XYZ file of N, CA and C in Angstrom:
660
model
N -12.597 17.333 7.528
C -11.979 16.498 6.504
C -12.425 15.048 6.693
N -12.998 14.319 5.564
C -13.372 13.284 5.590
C -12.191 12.322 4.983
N -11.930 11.149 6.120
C -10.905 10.281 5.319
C -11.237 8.973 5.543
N -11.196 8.292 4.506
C -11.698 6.750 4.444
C -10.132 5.917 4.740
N -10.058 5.103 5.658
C -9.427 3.748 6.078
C -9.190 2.959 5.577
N -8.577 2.679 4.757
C -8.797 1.583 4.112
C -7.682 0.484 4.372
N -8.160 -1.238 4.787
C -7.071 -2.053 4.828
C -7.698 -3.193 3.794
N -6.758 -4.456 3.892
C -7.316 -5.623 2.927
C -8.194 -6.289 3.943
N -7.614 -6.013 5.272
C -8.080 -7.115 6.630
C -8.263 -6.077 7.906
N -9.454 -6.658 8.506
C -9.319 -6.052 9.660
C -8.411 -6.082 11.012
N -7.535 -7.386 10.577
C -6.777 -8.400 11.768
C -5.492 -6.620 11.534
N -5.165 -6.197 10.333
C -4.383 -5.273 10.307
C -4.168 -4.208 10.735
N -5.601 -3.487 11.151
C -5.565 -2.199 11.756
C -6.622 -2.350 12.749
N -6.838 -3.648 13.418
C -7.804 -4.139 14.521
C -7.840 -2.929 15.575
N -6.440 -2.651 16.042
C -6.200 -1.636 17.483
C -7.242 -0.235 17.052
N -7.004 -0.049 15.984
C -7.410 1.493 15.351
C -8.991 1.513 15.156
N -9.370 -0.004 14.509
C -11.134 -0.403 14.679
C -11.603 -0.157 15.650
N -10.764 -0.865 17.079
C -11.430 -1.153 18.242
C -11.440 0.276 18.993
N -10.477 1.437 18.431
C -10.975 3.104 19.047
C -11.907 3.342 18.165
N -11.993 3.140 16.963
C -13.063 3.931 16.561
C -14.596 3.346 16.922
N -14.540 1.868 17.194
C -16.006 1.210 17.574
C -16.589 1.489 19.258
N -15.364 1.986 19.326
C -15.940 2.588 21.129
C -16.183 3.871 20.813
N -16.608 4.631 19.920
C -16.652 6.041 19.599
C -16.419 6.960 20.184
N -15.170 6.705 20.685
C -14.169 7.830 20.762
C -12.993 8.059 19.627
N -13.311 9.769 18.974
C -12.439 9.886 17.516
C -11.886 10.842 18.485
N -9.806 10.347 18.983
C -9.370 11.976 19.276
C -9.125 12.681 18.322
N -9.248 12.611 17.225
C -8.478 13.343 16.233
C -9.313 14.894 16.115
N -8.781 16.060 15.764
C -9.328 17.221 15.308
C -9.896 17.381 14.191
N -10.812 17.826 13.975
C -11.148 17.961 12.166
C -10.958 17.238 11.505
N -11.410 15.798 11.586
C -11.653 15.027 10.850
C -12.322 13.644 11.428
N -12.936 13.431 10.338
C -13.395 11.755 10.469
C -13.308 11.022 9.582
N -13.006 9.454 10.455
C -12.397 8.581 9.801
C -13.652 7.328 10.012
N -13.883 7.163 8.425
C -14.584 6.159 7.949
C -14.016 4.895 7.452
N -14.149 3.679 7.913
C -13.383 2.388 7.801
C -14.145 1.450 6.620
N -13.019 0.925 6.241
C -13.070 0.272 4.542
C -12.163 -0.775 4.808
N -12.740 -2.081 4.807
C -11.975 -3.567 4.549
C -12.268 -4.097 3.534
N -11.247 -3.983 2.217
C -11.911 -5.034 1.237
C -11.882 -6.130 0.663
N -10.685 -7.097 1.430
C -10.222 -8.367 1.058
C -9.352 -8.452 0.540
N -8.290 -9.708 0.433
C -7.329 -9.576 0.187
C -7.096 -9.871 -1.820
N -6.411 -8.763 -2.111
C -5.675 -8.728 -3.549
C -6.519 -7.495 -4.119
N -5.546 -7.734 -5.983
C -6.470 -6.956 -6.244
C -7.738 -6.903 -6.796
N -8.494 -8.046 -7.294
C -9.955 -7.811 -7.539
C -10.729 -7.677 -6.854
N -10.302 -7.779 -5.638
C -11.578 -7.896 -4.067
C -11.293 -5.855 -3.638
N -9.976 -5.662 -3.965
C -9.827 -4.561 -3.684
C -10.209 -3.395 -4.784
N -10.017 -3.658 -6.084
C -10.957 -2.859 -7.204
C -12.284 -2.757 -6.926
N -13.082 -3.836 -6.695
C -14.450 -3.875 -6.808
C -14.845 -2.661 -5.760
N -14.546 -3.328 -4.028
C -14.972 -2.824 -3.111
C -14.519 -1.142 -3.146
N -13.481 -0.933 -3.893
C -13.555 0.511 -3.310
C -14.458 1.488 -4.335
N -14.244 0.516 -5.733
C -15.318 1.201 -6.986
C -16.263 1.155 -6.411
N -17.028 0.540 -5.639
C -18.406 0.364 -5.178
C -18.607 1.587 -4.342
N -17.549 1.607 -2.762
C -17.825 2.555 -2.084
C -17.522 3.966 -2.317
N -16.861 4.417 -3.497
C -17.034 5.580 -4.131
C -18.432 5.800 -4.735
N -19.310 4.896 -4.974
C -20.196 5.145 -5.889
C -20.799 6.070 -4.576
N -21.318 5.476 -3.517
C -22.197 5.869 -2.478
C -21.299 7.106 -1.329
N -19.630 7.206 -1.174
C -19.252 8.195 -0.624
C -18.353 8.666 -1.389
N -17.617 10.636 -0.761
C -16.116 11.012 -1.548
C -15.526 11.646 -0.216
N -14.887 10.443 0.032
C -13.655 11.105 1.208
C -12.830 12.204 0.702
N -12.355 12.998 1.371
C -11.086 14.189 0.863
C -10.010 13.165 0.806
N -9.578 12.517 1.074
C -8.434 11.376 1.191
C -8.509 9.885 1.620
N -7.712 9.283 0.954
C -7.860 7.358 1.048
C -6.861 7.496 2.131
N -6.380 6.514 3.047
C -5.161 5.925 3.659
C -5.367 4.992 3.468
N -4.490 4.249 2.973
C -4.279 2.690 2.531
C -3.143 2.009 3.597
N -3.648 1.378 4.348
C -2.931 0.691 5.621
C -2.633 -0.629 5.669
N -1.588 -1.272 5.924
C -1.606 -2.249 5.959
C -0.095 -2.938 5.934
N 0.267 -4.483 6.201
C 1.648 -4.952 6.410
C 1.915 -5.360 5.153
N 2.936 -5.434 5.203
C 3.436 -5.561 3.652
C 5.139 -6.327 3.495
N 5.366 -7.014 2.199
C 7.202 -8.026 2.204
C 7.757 -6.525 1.969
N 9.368 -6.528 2.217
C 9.952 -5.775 1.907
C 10.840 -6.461 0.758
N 11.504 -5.800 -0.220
C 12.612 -6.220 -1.277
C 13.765 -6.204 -1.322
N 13.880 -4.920 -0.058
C 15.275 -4.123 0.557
C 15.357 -4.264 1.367
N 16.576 -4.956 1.596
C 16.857 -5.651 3.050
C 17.206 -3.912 3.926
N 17.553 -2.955 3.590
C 17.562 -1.756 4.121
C 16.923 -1.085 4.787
N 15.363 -1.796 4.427
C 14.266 -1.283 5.860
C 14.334 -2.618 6.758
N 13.878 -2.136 7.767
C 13.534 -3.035 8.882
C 12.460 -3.876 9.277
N 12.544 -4.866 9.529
C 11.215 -5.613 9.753
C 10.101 -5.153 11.403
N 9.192 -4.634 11.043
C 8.154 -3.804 11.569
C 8.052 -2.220 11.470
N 9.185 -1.530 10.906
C 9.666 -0.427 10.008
C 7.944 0.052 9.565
N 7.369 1.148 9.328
C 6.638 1.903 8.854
C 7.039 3.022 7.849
N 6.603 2.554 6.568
C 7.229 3.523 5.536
C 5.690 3.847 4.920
N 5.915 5.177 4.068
C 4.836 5.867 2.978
C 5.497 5.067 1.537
N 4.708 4.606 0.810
C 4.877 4.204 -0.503
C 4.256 4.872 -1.517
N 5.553 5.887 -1.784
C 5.105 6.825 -2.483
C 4.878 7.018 -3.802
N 5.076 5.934 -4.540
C 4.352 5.241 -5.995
C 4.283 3.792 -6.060
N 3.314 3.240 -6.936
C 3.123 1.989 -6.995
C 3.103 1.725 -8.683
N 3.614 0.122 -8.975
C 3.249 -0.557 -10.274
C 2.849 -1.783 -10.109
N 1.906 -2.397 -11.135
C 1.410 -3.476 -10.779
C 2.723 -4.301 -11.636
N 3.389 -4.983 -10.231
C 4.615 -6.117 -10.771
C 4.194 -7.377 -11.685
N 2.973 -7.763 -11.281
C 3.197 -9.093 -12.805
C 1.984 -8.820 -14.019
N 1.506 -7.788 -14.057
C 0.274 -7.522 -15.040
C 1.322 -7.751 -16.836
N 1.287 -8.250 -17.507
C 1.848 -8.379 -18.765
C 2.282 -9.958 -18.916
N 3.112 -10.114 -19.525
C 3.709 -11.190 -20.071
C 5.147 -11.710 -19.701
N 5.829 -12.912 -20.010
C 6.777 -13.340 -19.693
C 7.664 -13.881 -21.773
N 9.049 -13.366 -21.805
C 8.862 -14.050 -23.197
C 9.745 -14.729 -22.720
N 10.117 -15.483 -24.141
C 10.940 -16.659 -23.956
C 12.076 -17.047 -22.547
N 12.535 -15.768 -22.273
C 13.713 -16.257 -21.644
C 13.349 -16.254 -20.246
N 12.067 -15.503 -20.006
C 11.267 -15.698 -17.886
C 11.007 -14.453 -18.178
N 12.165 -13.175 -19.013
C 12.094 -11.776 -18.741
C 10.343 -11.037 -18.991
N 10.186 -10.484 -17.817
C 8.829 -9.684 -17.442
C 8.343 -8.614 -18.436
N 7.483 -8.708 -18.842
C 7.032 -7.437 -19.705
C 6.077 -6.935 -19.601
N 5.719 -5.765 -19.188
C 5.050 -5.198 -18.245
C 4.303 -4.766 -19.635
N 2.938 -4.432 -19.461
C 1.915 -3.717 -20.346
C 1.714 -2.398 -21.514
N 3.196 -2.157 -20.644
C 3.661 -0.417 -21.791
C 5.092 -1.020 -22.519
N 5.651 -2.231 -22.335
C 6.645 -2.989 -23.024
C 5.803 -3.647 -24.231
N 4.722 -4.075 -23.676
C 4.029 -4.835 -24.780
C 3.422 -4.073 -25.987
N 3.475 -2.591 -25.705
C 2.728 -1.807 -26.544
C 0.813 -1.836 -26.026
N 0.826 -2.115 -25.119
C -0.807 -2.188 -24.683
C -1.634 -1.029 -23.291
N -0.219 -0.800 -23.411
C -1.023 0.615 -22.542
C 0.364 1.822 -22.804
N -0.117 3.065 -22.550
C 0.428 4.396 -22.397
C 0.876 4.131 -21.799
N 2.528 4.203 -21.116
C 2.886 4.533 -19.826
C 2.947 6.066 -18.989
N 1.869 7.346 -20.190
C 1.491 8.472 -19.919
C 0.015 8.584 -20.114
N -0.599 7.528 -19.802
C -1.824 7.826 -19.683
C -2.200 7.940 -18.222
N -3.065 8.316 -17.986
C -3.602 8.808 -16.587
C -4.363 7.372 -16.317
N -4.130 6.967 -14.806
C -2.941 7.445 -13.608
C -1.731 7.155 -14.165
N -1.357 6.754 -15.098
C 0.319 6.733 -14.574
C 1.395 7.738 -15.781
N 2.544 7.766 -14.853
C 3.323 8.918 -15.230
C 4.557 8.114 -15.248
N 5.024 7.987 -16.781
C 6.670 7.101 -17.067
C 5.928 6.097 -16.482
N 4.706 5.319 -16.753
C 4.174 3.788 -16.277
C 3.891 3.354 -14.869
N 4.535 4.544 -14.042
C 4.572 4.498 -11.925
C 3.009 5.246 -12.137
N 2.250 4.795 -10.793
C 1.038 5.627 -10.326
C 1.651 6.057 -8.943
N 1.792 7.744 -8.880
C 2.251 7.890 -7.457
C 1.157 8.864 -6.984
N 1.311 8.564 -5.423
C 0.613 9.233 -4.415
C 0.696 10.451 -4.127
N -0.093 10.880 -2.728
C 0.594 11.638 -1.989
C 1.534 11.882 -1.527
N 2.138 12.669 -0.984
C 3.635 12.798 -0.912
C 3.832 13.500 0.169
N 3.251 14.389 1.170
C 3.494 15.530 2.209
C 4.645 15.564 2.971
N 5.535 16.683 1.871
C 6.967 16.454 2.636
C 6.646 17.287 4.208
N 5.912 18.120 4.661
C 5.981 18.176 5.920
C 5.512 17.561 6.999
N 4.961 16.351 6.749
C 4.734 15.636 7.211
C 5.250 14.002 7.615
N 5.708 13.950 9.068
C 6.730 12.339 8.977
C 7.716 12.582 8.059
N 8.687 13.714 8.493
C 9.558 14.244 7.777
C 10.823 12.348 7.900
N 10.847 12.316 8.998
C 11.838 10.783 9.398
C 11.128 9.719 8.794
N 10.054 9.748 8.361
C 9.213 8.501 7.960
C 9.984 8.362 6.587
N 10.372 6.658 6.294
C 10.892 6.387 4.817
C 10.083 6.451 4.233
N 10.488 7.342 3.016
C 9.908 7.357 1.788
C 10.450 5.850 0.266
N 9.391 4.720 0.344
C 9.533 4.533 -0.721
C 9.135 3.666 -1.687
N 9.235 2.798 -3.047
C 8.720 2.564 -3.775
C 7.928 1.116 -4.119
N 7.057 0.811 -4.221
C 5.843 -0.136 -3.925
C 5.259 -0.967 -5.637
N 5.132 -2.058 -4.883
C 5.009 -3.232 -6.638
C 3.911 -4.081 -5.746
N 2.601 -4.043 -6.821
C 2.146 -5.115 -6.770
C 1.164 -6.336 -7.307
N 1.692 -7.544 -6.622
C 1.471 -9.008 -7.259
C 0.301 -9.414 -6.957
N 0.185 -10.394 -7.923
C -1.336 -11.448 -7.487
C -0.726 -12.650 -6.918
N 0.937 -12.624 -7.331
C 1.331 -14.026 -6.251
C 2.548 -13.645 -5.168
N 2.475 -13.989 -4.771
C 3.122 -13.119 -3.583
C 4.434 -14.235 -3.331
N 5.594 -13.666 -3.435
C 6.920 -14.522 -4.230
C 7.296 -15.087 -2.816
N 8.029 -16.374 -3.263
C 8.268 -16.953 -2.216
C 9.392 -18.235 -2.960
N 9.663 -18.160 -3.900
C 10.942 -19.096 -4.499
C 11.734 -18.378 -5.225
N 13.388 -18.989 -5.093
C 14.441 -18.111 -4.699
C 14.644 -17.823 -6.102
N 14.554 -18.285 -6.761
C 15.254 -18.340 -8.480
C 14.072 -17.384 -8.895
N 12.705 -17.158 -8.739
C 11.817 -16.298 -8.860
C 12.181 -15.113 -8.177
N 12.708 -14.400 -7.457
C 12.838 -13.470 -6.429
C 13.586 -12.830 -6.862
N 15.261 -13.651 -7.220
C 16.007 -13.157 -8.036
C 16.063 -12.755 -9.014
N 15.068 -13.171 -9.889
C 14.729 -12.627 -11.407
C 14.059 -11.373 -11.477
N 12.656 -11.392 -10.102
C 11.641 -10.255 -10.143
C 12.547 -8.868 -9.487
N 13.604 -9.091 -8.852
C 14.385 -8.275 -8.302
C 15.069 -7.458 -9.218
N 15.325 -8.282 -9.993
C 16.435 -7.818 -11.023
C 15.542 -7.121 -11.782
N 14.193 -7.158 -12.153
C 13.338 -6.417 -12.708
C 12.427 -5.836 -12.460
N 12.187 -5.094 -11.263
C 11.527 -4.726 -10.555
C 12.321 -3.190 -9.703
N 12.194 -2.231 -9.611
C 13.182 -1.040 -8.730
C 12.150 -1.687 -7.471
N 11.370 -1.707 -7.191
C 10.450 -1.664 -6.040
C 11.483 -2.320 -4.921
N 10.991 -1.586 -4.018
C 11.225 -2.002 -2.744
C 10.427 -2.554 -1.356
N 8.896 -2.400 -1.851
C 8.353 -3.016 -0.843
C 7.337 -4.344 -1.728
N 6.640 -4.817 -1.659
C 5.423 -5.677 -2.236
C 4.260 -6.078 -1.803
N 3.153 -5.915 -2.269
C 1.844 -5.895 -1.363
C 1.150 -6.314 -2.545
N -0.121 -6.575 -2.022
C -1.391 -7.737 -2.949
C -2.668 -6.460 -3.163
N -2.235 -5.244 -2.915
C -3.358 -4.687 -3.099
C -3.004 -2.783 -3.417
N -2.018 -2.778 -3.040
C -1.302 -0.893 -3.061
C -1.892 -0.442 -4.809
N -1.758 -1.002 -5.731
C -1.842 -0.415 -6.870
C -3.340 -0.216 -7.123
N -3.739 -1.453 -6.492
C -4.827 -0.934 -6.906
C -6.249 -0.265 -6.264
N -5.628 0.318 -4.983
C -5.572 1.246 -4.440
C -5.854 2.423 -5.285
N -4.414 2.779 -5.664
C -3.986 4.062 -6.251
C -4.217 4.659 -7.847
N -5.080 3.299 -8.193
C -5.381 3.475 -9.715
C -7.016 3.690 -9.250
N -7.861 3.168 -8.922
C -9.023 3.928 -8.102
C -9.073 5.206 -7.871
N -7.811 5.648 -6.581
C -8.078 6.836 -5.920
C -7.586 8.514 -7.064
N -6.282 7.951 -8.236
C -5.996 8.908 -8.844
C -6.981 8.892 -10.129
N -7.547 7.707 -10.305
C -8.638 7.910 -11.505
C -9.608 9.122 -10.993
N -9.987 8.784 -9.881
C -11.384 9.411 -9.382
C -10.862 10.956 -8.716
N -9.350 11.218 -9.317
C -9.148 12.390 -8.349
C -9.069 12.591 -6.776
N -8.662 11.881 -6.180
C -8.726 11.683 -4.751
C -7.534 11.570 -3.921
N -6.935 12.426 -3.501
C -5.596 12.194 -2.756
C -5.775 10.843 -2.167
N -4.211 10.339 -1.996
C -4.279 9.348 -0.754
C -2.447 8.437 -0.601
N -3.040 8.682 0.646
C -1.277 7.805 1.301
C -1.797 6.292 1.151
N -0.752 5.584 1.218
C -0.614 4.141 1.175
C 0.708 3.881 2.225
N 0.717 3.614 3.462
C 1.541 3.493 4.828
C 1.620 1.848 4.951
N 2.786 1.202 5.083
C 2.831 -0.051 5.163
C 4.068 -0.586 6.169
N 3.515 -1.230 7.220
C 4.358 -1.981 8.079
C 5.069 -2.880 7.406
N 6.333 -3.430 7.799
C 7.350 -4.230 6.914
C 6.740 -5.422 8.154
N 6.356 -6.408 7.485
C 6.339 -7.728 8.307
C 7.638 -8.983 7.874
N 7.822 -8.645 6.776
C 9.041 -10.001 6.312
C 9.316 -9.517 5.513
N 10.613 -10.164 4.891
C 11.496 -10.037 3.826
C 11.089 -10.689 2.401
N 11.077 -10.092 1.193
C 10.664 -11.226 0.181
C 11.818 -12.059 -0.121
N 11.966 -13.414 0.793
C 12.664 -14.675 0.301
C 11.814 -15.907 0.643
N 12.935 -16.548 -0.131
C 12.477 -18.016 0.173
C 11.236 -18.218 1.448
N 9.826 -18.784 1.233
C 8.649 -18.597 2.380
C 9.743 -19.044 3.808
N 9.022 -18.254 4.680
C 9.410 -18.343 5.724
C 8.725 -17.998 7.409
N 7.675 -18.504 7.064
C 6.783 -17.902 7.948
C 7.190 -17.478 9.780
N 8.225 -18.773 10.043
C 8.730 -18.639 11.032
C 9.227 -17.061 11.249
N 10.020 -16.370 10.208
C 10.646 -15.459 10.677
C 9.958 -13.798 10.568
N 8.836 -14.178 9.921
C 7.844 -13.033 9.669
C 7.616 -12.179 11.149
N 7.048 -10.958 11.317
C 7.099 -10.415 12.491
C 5.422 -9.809 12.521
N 4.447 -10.503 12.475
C 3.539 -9.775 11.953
C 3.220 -8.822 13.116
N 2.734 -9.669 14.317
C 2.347 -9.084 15.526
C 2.887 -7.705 15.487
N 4.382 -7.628 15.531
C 5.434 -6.021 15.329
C 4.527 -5.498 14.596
N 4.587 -5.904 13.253
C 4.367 -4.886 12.046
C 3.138 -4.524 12.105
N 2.115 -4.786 13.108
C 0.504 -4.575 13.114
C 0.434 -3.484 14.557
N 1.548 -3.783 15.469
C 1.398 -3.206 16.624
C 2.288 -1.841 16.054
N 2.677 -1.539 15.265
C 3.950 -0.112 15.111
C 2.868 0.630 14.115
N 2.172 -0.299 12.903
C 1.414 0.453 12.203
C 0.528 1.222 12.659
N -0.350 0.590 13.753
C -1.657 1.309 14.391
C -1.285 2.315 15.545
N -0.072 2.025 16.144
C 0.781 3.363 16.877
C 1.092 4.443 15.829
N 1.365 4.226 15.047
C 1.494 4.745 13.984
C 0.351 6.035 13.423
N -0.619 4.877 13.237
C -1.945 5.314 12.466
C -2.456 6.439 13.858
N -2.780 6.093 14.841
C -3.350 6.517 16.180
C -2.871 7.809 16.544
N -1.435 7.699 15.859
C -0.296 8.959 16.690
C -0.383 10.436 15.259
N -0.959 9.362 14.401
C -0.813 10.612 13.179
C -1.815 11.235 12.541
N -3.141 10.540 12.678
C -4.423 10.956 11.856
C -4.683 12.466 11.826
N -4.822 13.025 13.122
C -5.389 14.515 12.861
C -4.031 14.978 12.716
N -3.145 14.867 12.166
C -2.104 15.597 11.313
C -2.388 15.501 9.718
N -3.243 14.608 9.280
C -3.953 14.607 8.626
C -4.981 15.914 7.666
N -5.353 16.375 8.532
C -6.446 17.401 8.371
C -5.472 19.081 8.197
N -4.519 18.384 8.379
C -3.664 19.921 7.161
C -3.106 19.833 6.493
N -3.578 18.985 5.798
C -2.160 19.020 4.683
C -3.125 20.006 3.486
């Protein structure tokens, strides 16, 4: 089973680079090919349209730290995000309220990839049966003022937020391609706060993570 890696940064899944660049793969039946494509989503559309042109993994993993929305997960927490929407793609009308692209009348919200307007993933309930399962939005600005937060909250179900998950998953389900999207919780989406962010955690649990689970991988 061939599975492509994929993060925005290498600083994110560095531990997991630095086994695979000493070429030692423990995993069984499978190999894992690594994909960094920068941060957001046009750096992340391009690069993975590109590296489909030239490979076809059996599966994407999309790795990486990510704000949470729900104060209910934990900060360095490892969850599967098991659908994604792109949170600010549309318009704003008069009153701030968000209008997403199938509000506007400008896209299907049953056109392929998406289903009721969500693009969702993989899902392997036997797999990381304890692992949280849940739901993923993402921005080109990555929120950080309070009167903004509160509004996108209120319109938004998502619970985690990342600069690159959707478009991920609009790639991998266009082209037919399974794939997880696994994201360490590094901070909370409020008011910026860099002080209280946990990245170091959320980079050191992900790649324990990643390290402890890959050739579980190769059965699903």
């Amino acid at each position: 089973m061939k599975i492509t890696l994929l993060a925005a940064t290498a600083a994110e899944i560095q531990p997991t680079i630095d086994l695979l660049d000493s070429g030692i793969q423990p995993w069984k039946n499978i190999e894992v090919d690594l994909l960094t494509t920068g941060v957001g989503l046009p750096a992340t559309i391009y690069q993975l349209t590109k590296y489909l042109g030239q490979k076809r993994p059996d599966m994407i993993v999309n790795a990486g730290i990510a704000g949470a929305l729900s104060e209910q997960i934990m900060l360095g927490e490892v969850v599967l995000v098991q659908s994604e929407t792109f949170g600010d793609l549309g318009a704003e009308d008069q009153t701030g309220k968000f209008l997403s692209l199938s509000e506007l009348g400008l896209l299907d919200p049953q056109a392929p990839p998406f289903q009721n307007g969500v693009i969702s993933g993989t899902n392997p309930p036997r797999l990381w049966p304890d692992l949280r399962r849940v739901t993923g939005t993402t921005v080109q600005l990555v929120h950080g003022e309070a009167e903004r937060i509160q509004r996108f909250r209120a319109q938004n179900n998502a619970e985690v937020e990342s600069m690159e998950g959707a478009g991920v998953a609009y790639v991998a389900a266009l082209e037919g391609i399974p794939y997880l999207q696994l994201r360490s919780i590094s901070n909370y989406v409020e008011p910026r706060n860099r002080e209280a962010w946990k990245i170091g955690l959320s980079v050191k649990n992900l790649n324990r993570f990643l390290l402890d689970s890959l050739h579980h991988l190769a059965y699903l």
